[in-house]
PDB file of C-alpha atoms in Angstrom:
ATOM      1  CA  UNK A   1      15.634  -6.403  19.963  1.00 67.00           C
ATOM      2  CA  UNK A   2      18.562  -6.176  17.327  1.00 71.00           C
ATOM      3  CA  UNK A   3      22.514  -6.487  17.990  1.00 77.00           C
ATOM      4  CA  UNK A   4      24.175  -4.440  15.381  1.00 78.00           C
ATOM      5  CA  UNK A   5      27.894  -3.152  15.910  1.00 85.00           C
ATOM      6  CA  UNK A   6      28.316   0.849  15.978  1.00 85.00           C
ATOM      7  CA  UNK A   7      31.790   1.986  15.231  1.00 89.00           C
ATOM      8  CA  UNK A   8      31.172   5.713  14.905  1.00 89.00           C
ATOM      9  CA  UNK A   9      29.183   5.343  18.123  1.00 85.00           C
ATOM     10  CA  UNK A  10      26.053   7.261  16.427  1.00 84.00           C
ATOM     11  CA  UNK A  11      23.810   5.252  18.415  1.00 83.00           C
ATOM     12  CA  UNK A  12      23.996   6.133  22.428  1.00 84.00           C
ATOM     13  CA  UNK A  13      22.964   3.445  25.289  1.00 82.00           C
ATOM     14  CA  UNK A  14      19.527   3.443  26.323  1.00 83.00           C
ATOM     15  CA  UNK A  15      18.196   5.748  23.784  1.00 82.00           C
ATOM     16  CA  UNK A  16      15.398   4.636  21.333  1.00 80.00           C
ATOM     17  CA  UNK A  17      15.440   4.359  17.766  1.00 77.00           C
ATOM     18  CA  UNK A  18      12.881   3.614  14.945  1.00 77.00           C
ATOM     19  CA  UNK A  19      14.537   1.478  12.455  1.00 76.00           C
ATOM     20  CA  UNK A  20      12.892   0.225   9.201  1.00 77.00           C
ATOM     21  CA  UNK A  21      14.080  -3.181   7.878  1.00 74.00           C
ATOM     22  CA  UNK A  22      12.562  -5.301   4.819  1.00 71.00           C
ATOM     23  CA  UNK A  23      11.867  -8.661   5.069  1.00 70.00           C
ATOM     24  CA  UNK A  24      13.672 -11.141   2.640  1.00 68.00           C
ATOM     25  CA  UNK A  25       9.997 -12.377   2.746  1.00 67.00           C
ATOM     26  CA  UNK A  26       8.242  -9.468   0.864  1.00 66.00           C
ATOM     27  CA  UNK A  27       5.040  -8.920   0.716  1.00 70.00           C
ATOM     28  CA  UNK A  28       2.710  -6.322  -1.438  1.00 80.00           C
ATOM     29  CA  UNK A  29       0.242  -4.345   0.574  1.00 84.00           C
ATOM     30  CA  UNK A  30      -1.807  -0.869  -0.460  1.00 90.00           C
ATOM     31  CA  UNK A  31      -0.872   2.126   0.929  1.00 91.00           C
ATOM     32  CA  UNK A  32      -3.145   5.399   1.448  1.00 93.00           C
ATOM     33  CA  UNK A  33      -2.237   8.865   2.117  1.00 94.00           C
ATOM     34  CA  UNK A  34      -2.690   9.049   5.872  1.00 94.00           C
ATOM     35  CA  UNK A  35      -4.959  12.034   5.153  1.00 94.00           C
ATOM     36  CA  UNK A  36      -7.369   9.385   3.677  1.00 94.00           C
ATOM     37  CA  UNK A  37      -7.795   7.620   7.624  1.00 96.00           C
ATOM     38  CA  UNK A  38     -10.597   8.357   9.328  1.00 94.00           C
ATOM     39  CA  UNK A  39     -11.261   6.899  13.094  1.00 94.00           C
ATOM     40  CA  UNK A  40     -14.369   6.888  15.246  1.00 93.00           C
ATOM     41  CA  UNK A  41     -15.395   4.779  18.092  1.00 94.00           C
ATOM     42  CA  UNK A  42     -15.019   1.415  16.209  1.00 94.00           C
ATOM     43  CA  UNK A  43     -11.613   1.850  14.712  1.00 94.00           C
ATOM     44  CA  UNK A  44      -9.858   3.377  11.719  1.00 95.00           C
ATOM     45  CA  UNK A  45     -11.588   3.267   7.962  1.00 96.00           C
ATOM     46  CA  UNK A  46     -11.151   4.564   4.759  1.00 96.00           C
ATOM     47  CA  UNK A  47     -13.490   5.836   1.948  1.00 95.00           C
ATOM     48  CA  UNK A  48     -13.268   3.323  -0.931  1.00 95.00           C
ATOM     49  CA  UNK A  49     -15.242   4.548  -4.439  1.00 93.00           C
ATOM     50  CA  UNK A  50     -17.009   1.522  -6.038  1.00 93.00           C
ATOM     51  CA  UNK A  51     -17.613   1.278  -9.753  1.00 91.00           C
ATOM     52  CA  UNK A  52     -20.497   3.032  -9.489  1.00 93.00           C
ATOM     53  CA  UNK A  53     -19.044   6.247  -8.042  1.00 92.00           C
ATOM     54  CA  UNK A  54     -20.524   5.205  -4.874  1.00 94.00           C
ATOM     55  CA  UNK A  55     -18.600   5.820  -1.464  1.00 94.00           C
ATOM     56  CA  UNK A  56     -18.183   3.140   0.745  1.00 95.00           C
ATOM     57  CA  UNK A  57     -16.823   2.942   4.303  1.00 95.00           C
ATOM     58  CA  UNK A  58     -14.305   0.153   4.730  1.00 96.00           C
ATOM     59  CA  UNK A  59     -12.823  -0.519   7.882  1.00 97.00           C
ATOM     60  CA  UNK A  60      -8.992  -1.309   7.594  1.00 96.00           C
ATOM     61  CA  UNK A  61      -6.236  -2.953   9.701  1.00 95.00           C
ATOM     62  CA  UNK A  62      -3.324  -0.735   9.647  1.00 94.00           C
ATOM     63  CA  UNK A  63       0.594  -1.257   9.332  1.00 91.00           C
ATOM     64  CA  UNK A  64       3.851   1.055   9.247  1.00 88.00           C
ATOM     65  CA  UNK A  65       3.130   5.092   8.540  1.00 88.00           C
ATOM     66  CA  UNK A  66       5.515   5.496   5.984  1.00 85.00           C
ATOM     67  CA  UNK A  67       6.625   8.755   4.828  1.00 87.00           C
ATOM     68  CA  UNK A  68       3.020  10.109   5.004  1.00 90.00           C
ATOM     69  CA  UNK A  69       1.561   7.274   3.819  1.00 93.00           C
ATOM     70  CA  UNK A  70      -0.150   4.507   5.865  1.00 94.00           C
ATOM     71  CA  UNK A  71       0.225   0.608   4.605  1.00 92.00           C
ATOM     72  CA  UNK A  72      -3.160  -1.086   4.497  1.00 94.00           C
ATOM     73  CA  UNK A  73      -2.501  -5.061   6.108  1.00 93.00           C
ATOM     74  CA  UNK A  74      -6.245  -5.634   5.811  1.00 94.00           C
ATOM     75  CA  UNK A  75      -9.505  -4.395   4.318  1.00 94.00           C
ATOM     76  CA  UNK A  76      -8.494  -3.129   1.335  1.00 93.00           C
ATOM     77  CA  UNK A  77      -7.119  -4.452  -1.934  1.00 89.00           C
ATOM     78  CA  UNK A  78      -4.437  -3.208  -4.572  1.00 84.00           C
ATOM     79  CA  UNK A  79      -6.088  -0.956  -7.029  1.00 85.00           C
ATOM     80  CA  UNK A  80      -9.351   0.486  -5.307  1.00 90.00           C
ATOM     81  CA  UNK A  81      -9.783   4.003  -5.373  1.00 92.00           C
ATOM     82  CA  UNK A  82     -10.064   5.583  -1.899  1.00 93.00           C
ATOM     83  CA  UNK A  83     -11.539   9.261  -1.230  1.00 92.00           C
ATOM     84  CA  UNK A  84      -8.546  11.493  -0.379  1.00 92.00           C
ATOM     85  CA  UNK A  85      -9.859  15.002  -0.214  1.00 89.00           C
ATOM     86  CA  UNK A  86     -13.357  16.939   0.509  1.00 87.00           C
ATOM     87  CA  UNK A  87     -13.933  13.975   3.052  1.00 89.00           C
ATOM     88  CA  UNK A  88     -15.572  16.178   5.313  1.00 87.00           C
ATOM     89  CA  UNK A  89     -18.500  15.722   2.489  1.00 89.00           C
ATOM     90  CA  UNK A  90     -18.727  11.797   2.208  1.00 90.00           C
ATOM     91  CA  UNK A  91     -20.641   9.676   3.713  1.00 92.00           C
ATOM     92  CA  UNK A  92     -21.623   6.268   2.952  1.00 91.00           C
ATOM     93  CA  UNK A  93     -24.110   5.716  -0.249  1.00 92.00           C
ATOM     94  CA  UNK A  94     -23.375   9.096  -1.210  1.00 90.00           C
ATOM     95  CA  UNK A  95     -22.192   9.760  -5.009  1.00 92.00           C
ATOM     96  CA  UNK A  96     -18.643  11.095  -5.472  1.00 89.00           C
ATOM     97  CA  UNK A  97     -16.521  12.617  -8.454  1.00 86.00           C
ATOM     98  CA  UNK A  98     -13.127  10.345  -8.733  1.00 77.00           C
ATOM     99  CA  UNK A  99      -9.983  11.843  -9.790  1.00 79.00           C
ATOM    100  CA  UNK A 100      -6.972  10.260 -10.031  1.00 75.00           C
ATOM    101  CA  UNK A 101      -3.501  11.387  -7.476  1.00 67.00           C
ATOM    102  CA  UNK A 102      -0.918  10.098  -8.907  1.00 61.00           C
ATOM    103  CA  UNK A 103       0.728   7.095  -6.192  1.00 55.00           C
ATOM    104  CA  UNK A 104       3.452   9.443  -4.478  1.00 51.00           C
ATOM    105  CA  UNK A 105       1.768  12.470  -4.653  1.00 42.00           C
ATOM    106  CA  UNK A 106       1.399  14.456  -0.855  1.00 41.00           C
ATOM    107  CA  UNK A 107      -0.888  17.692  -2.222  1.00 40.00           C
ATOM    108  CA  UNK A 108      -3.156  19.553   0.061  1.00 38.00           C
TER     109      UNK A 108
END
């Protein structure tokens, strides 16, 4: 819960809001196009292409969906490349072509 005052009484009693605040604590933490989560049975995963141009499943814990991105708390670490498109094609061990998006980039 958050007190904040209203004078332009924009915000209406007992209506809900989503509101986005930073911490002054802040943290780094990857972020994936939500296109690039996958979910079965055991949770939500990602793709992640080792140095060898192998795909990998990694299983993730994940945070905020920001602007059609989702932020990665756990399982993955800054810089690893994850499989964003033809994912109906991977699966784990197989060999895969990496490209680069660039960061902000929400293509097809």
């Amino acid at each position: 819960r958050a007190r904040f005052d209203n004078p332009d009484g924009l915000l209406v009693p007992m209506t809900h809001v989503m509101v986005l605040a930073r911490s002054a604590d802040t943290q780094t933490a990857p972020r994936v196009p939500a296109r690039a989560v996958m979910t079965d049975q055991e949770g939500e995963f990602v793709y992640v292409v080792t140095d060898e141009s192998i795909a990998e499943q990694r299983r993730v814990v994940l945070g905020a969906d920001l602007e059609g991105f989702r932020i990665v708390e756990e399982g993955l670490t800054p810089g690893e490349k994850v499989v964003v498109r033809g994912l109906q094609r991977v699966r784990p061990g197989t060999e895969v072509e990496a490209t680069t998006e660039p960061t902000g980039s929400q293509g097809n």
